[in-house]
Coordinates of C-alpha atoms and ligand atoms in Angstrom, one line a residue:
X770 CA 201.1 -145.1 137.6
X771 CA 201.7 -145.5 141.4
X772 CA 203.0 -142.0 142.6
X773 CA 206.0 -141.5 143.3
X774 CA 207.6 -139.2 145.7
X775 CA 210.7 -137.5 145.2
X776 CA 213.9 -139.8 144.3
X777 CA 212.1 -142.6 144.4
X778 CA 210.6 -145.3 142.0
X779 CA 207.2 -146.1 141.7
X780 CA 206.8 -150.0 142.8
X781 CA 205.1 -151.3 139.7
X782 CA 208.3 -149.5 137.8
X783 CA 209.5 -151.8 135.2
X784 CA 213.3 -152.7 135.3
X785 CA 214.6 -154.6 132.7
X786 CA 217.2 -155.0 129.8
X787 CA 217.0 -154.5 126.0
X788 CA 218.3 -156.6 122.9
X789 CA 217.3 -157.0 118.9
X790 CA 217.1 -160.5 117.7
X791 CA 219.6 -159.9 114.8
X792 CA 222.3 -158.7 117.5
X793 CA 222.1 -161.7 119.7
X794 CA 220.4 -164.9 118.0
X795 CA 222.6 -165.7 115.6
X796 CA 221.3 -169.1 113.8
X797 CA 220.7 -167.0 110.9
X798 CA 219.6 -169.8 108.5
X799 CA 218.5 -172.1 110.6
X800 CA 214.9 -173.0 111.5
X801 CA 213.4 -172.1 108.6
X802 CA 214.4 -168.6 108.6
X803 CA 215.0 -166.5 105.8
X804 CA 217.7 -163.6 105.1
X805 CA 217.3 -160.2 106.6
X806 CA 219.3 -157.2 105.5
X807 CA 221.3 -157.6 108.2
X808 CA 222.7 -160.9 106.6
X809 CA 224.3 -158.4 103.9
X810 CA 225.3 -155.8 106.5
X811 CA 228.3 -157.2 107.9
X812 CA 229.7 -153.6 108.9
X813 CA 226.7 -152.1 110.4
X814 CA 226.4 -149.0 108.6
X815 CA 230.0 -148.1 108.1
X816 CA 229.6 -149.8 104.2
X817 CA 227.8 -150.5 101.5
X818 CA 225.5 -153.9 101.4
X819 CA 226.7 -156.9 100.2
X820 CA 225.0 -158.6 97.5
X821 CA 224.6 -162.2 99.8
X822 CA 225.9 -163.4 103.8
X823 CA 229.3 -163.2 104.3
X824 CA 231.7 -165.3 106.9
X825 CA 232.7 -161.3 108.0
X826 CA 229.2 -160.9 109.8
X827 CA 229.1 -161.7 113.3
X828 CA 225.7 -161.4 113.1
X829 CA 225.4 -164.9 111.8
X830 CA 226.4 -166.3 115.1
X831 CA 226.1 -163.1 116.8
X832 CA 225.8 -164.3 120.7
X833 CA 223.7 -167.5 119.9
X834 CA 220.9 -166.4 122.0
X835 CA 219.1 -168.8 119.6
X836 CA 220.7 -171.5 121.5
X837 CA 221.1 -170.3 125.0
X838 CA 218.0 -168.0 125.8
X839 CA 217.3 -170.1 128.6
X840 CA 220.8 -169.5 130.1
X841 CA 220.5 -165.9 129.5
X842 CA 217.2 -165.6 130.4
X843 CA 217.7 -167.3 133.5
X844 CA 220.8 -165.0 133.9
X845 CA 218.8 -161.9 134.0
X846 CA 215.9 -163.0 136.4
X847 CA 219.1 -163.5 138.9
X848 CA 219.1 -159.5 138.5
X849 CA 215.4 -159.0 139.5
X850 CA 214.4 -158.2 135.8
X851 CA 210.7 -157.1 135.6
X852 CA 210.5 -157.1 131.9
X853 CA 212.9 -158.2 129.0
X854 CA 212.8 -156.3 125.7
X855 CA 213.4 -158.7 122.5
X856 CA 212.1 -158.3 119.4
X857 CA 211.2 -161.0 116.8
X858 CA 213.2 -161.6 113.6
X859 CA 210.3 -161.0 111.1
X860 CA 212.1 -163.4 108.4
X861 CA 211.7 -166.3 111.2
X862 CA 207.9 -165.3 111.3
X863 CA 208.0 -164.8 106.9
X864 CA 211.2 -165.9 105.5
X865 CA 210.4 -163.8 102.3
X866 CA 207.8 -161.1 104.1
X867 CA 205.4 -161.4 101.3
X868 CA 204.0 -165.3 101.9
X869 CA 200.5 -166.1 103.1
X870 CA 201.7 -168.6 105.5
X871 CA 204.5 -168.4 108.7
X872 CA 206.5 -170.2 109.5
X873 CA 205.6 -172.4 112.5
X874 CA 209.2 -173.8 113.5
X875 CA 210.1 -169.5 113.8
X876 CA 206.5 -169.2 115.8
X877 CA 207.7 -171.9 118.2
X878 CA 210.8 -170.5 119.4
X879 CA 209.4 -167.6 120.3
X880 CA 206.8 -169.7 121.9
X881 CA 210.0 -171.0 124.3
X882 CA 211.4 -167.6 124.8
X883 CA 207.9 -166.4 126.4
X884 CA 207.5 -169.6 128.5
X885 CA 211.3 -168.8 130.1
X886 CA 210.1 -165.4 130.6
X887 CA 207.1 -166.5 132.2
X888 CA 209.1 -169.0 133.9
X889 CA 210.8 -166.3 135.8
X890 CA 207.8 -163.6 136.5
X891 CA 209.3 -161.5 133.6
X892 CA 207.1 -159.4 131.2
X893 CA 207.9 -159.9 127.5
X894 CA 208.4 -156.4 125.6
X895 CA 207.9 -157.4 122.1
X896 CA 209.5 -155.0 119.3
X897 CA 207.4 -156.4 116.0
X898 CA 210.3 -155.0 113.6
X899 CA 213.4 -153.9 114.9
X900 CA 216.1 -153.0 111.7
X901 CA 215.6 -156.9 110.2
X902 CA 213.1 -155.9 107.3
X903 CA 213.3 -159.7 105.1
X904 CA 215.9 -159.2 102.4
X905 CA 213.2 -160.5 99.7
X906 CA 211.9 -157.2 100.6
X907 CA 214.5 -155.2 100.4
X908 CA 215.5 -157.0 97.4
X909 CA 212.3 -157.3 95.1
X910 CA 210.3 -154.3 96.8
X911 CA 212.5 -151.3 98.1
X912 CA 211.7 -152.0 101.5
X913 CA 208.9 -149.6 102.8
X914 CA 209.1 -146.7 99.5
X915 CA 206.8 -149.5 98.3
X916 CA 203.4 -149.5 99.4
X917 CA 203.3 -153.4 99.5
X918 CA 205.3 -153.4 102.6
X919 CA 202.1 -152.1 104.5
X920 CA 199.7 -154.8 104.1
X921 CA 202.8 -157.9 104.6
X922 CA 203.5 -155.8 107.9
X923 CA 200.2 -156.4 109.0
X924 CA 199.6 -159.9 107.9
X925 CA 202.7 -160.2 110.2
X926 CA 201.8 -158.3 113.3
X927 CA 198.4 -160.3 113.1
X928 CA 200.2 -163.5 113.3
X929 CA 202.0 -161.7 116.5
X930 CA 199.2 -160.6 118.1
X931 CA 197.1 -164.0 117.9
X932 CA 199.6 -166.1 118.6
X933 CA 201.3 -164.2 121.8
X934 CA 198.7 -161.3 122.5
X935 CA 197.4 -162.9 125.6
X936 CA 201.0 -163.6 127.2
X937 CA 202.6 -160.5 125.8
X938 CA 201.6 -156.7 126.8
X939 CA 203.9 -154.5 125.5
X940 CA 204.2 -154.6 122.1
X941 CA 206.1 -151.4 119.9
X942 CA 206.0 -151.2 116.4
X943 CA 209.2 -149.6 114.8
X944 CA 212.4 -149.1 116.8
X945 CA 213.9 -146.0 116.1
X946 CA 211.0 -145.2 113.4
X947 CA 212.5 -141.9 113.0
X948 CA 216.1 -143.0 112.1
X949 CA 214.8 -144.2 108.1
X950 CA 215.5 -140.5 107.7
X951 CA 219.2 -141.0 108.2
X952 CA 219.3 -145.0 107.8
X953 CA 217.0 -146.4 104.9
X954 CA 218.2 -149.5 104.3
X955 CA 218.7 -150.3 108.3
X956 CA 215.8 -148.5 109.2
X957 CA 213.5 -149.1 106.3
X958 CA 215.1 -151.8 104.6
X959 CA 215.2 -149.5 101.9
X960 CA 218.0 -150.8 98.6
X961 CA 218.0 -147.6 96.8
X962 CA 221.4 -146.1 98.2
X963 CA 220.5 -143.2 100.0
X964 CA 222.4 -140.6 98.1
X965 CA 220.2 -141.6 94.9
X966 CA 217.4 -141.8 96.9
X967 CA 214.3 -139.3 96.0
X968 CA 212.7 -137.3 99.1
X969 CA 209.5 -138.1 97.8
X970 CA 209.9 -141.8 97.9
X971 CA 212.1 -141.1 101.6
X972 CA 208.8 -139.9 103.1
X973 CA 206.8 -142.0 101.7
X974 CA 208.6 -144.8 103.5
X975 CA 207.6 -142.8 106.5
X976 CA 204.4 -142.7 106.0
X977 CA 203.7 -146.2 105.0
X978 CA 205.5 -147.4 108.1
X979 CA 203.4 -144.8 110.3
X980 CA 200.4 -146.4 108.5
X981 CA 201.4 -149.9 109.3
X982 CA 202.2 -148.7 113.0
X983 CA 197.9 -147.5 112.8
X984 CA 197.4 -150.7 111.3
X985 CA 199.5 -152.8 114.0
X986 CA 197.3 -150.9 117.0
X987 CA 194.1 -152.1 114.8
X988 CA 195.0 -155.1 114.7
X989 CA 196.0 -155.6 118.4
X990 CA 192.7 -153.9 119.9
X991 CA 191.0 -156.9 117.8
X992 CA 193.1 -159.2 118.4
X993 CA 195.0 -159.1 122.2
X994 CA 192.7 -156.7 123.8
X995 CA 195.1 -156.6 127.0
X996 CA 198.1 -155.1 124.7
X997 CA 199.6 -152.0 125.1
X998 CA 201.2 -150.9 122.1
X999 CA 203.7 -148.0 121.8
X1000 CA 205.9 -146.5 119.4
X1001 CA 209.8 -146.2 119.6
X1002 CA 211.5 -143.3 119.3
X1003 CA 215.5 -142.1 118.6
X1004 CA 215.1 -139.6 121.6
X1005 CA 218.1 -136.9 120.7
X1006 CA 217.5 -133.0 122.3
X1007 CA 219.1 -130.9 120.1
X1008 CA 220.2 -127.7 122.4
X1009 CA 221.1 -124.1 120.6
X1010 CA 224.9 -123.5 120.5
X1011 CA 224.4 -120.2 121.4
X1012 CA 221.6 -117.7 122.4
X1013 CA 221.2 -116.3 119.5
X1014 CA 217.7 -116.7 118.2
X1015 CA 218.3 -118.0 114.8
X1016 CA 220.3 -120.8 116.5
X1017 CA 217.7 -121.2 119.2
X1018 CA 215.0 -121.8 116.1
X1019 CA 217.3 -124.3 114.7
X1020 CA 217.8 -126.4 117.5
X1021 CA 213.9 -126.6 117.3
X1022 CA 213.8 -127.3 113.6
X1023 CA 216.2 -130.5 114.4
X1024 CA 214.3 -131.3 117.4
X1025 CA 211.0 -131.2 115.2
X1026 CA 212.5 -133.8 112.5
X1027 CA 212.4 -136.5 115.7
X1028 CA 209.4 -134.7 117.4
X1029 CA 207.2 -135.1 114.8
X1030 CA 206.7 -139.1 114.4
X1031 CA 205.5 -139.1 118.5
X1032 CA 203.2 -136.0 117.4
X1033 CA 202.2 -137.9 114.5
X1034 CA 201.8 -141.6 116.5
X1035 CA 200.0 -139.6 119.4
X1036 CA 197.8 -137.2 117.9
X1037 CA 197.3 -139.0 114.6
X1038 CA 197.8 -136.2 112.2
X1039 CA 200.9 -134.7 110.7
X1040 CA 201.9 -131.3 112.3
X1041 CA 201.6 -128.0 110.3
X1042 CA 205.8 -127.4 110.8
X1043 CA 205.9 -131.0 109.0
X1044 CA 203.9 -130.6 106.5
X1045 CA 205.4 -126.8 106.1
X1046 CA 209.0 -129.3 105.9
X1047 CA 207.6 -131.4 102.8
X1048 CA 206.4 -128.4 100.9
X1049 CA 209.7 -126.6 101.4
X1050 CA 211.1 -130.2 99.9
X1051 CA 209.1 -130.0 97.2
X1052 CA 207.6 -133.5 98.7
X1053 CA 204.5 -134.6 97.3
X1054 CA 203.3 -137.7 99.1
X1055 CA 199.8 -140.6 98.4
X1056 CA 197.8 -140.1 101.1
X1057 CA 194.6 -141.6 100.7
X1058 CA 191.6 -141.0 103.2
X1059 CA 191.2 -144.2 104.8
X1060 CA 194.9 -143.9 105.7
X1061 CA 194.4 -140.7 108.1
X1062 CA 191.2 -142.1 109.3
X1063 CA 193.7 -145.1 110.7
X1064 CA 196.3 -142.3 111.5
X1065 CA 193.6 -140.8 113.4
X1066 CA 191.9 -143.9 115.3
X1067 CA 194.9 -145.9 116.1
X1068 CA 197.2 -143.5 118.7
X1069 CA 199.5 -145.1 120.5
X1070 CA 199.2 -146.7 124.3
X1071 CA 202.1 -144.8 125.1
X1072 CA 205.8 -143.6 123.7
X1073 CA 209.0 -145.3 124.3
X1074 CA 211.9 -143.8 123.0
X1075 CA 215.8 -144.8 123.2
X1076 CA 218.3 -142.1 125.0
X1077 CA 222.2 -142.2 124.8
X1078 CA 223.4 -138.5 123.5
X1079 CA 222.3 -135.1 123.2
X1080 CA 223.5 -132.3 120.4
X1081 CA 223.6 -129.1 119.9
X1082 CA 222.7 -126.7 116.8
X1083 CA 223.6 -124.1 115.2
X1084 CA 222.0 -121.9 112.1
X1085 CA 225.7 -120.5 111.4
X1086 CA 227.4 -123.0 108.8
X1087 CA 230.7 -122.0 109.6
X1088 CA 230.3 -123.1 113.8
X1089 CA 229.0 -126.6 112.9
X1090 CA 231.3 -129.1 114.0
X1091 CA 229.8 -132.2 113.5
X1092 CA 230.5 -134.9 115.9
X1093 CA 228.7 -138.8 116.2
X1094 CA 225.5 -139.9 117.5
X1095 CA 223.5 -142.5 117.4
X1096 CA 222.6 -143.6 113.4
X1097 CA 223.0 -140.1 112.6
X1098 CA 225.5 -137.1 113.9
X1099 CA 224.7 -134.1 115.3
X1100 CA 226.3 -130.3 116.2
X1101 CA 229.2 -131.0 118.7
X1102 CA 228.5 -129.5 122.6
X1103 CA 231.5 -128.4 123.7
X1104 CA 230.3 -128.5 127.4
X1105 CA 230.3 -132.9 127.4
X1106 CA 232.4 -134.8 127.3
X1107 CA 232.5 -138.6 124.9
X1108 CA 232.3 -141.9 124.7
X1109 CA 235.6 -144.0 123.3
X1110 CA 233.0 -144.4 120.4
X1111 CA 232.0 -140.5 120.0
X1112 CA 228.5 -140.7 121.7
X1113 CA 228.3 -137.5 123.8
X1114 CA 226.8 -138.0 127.8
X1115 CA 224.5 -136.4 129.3
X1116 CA 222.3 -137.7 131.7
X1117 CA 220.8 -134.3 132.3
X1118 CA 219.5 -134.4 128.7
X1119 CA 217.8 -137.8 130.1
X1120 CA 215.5 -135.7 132.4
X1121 CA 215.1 -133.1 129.7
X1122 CA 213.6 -135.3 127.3
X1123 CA 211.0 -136.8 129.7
X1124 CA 209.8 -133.9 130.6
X1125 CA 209.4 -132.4 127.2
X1126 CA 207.6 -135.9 126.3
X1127 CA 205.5 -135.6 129.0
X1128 CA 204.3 -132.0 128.6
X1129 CA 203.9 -132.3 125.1
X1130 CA 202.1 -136.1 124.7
X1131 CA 200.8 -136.7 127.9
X1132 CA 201.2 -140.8 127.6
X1133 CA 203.1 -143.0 130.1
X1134 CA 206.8 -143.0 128.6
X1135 CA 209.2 -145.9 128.4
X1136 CA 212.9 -145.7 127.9
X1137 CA 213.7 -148.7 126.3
X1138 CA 217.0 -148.2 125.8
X1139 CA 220.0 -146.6 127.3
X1140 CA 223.9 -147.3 128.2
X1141 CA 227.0 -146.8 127.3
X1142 CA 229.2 -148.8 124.8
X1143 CA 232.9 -149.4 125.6
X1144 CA 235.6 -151.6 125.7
X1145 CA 235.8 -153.9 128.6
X1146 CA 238.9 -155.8 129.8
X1147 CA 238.1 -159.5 131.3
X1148 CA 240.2 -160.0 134.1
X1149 CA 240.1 -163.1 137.0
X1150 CA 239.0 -161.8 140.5
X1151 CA 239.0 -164.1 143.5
X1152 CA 238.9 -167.3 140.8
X1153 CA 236.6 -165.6 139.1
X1154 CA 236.3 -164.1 135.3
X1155 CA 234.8 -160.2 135.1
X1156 CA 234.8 -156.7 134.2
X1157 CA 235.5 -154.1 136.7
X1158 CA 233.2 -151.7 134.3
X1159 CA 232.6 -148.8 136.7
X1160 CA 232.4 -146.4 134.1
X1161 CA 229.3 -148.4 133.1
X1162 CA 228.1 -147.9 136.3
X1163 CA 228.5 -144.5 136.8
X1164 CA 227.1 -144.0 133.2
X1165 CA 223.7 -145.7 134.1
X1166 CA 223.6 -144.4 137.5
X1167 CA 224.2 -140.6 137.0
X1168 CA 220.7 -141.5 133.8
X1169 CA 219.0 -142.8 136.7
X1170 CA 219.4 -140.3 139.0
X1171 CA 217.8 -138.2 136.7
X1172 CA 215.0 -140.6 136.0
X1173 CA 214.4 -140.1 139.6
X1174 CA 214.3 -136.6 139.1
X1175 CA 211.9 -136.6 136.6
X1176 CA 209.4 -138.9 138.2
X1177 CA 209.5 -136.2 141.2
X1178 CA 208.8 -133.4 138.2
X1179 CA 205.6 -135.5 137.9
X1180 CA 206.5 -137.7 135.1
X1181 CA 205.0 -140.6 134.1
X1182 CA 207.7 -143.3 133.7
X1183 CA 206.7 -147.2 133.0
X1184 CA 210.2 -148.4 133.1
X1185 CA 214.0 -148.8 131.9
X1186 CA 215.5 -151.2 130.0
X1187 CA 219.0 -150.5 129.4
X1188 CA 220.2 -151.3 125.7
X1189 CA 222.6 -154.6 125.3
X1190 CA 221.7 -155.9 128.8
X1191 CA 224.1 -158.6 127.8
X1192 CA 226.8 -157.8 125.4
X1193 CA 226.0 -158.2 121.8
X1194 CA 226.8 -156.8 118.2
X1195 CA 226.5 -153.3 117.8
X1196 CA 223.8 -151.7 115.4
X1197 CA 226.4 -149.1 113.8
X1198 CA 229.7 -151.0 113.7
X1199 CA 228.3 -154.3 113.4
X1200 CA 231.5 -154.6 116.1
X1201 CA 231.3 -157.1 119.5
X1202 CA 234.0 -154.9 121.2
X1203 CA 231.4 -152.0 121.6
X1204 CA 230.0 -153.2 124.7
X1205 CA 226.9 -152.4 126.8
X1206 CA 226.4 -155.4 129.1
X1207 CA 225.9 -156.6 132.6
X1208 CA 226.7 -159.8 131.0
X1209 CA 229.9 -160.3 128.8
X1210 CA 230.3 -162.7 126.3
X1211 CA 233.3 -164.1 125.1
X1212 CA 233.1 -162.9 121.5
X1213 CA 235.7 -161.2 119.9
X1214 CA 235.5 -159.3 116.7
X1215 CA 237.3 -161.3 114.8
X1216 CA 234.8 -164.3 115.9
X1217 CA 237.0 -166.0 117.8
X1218 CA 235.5 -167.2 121.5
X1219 CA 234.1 -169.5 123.3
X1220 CA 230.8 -167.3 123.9
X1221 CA 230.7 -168.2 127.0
X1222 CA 228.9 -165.7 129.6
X1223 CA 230.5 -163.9 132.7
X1224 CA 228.8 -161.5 135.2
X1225 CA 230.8 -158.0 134.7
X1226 CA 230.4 -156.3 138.1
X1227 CA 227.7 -153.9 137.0
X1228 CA 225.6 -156.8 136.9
X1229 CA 226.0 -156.8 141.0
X1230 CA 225.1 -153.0 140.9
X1231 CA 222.2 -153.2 139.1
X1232 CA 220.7 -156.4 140.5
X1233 CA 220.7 -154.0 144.2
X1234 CA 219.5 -150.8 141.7
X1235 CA 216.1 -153.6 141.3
X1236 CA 216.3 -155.2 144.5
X1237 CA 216.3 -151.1 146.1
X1238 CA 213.3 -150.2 143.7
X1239 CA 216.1 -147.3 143.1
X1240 CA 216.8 -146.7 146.5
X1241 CA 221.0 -147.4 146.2
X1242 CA 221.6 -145.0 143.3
X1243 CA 224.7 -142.8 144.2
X1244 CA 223.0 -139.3 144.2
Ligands
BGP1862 C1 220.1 -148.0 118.7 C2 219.5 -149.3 118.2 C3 220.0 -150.6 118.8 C4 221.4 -150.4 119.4 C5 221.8 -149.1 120.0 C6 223.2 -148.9 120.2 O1 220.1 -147.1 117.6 O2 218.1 -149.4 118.4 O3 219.8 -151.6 117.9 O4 222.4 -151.1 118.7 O5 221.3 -148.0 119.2 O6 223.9 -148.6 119.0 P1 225.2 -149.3 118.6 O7 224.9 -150.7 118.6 O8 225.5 -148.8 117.2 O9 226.2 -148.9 119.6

């Protein structure tokens, strides 16, 4: 890392913007690709699955990125982007997950995303599985309870690494690995409903997804030697509700449920308060020794981790007043205030997680993704169609102010790419009206649009926030 001094951004600092394939391609059955789960999760995770693709899932079309990456692409090199953060549709790759063979025509268009990024000077961020397990998995397998899942995940991440490992350097392996806690079937394209689901079988998802991770990092040290490969945590500080000690040991023992897969990615050995956790859960789980050899050998490059709310905690049953989060809910703060979709803000707790990262992993940290979801209003200005979204702005600025912060604490931060760079479905609500874009798209929830793109003023804001290397934040 170049050093920084205080407030200011170290000049290799990587600005970008974040997406997931099955919330902006679209083109879900076309070029060879096979169903993911999120072809039968046309409410996020509001409802149950579907048993096939329905004409209710805006997914399908989502934004047709499929179609127009070059437009976009070319869209967010006109804001300075240093890196873009996509991730690749594993059923494009393996229709079914469990063939010998890709798919070449899937291979190829990622091939054409990386030659626009190249095109513009912009470094490719690769997420390998971002909530799009194949369906035929899902279906046939149980997602990751099944051991299977391990060895198709690496067949796949080799066919990654050799094919783009010279032109890509980032690389992460799970997003949000810790969220198959709370999301099994998004998270771990797990079919068991999670209310029959065993705890055993629960964390032994984990594990063999923490495995495949070890086996991902293998694979790219063979394979792309220039790779950097990192893991991708929900980042979500849990704070006590009150001082009380029981409450401040809570907070900790939520924390530590998040905490442990970067412990586990960076040390390579599950914690003693974790394995304490699976005792108390009566949790036995098949661990053989070659698997914590690879636990143990394969640490990650560094940790990237998404941000968007804190929570608080308490050990007193009768004070817990649940509120939302992101994939799972948390103890309500009554200090912040909300987003229109629950999400408490608080940058502050931005600055708080870095630091803890820091002190506690030592590895260069990422945030790879952050924002604010809302519901913009597309108005003509001058002869022009945008979004006055200043609360988007202020959002993002008052985060980066305390990015700035924490590089002066000494932090090691590689970059920041905001989530939904360009608007696209949400994860949760599987809604378009929950947007987080520089770029809006004219999508509406019921479908209807022409999906064409306008610049939204943030987009203005944060092309001078690149330009500035930081400089113009509003401190
Ligand atoms: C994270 C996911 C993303 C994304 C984001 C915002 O959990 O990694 O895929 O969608 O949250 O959440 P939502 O879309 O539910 O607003």
């Amino acid at each position: 890392m170049t050093t920084a001094t205080p407030h200011t951004f170290p000049t290799d600092f990587l600005w970008g913007g974040a997406t997931a394939a099955n919330q902006i391609e679209g083109a879900y059955n076309e070029g060879g690709k096979g169903l993911s789960i999120q072809d039968v999760m046309p409410h996020g995770i509001t409802t149950p699955r579907a048993d096939g693709p329905t004409d209710d899932n805006l997914k399908q079309v989502a934004i047709d990125f499929y179609h127009r990456y070059a437009e976009d692409i070319a869209l967010f090199a006109e804001m300075g982007f240093k890196t873009f953060r996509f991730s690749i549709a594993w059923s494009r790759i393996f229709p079914l997950g469990d063939e010998t063979e890709p798919n070449e025509e899937g291979l190829a268009f990622y091939d054409r995303v990386i030659d626009e990024c190249e095109k513009h000077g912009i470094a490719p961020l690769v997420t390998i599985s971002h909530y799009e397990t194949p369906l035929h998995l899902a279906d046939t397998y149980d997602g990751w309870v099944n051991r299977d899942l391990i060895g198709f995940y690496e067949r796949y991440a080799r066919v990654l690494f050799a094919r783009y490992g010279a032109r890509v350097k980032y690389w992460l392996t799970f997003n949000e690995i810790n969220s198959v806690l709370h999301a099994p079937l998004l998270s771990g394209g797990i079919n068991t409903p999670k209310d029959q689901l065993t705890k055993t079988d629960l964390y032994q998802a984990v594990h063999n997804e923490l495995v495949a991770s070890a086996l991902a990092t293998k694979a790219a040290r063979e394979l792309a030697p220039t790779a950097q490969v990192g893991c991708m945590i929900l980042a979500m500080p849990a704070y006590p509700l009150s001082p009380d000690p029981d409450d401040v040991f809570a907070a900790l023992t939520t924390e530590r449920t998040n905490l442990a897969f970067g412990d586990i990615h960076v040390r390579g050995e599950y914690p003693g308060y974790y394995l304490r956790s699976l005792r108390d859960q009566g949790v036995e789980l098949v661990i053989t020794d070659e698997e914590r050899a690879l636990l143990k050998e394969y640490t990650v490059d560094f940790v990237s981790f998404s941000y968007y709310v804190s929570v608080a905690e308490t050990a007193d049953v009768s004070q817990r007043v649940v509120g939302e989060g992101n994939i799972f809910p948390g103890v309500r703060n009554p200090t912040l205030k909300a987003s229109e979709w629950g999400w408490q803000i608080d940058p502050v707790g931005l600055r708080t997680v870095l630091n803890q990262f820091w002190d506690r992993w030592q590895k260069p940290l990422f945030i790879v993704e952050n924002g604010l979801g809302a519901k913009d209003e597309l108005i003509t200005v001058n002869g022009r169609k945008t979004v006055i979204d200043d609360y988007r702005i202020a959002y993002l600025n008052d985060h980066l102010v305390q990015v700035g912060e924490a590089l002066a604490d000494g932090v090691d931060v590689m970059g920041f790419t905001p989530w939904g760079c360009i608007d696209l479905v949400s994860a949760s609500t599987a809604q378009m009206s929950k947007r987080y874009g520089f770029i809006y798209v004219d999508r509406n929830d019921d479908g209807t649009g022409t999906l064409d793109r306008f610049k939204k003023k943030s987009f203005g804001w944060y092309a001078e926030v690149i330009e500035s290397n930081g400089a113009s934040l509003s401190r």
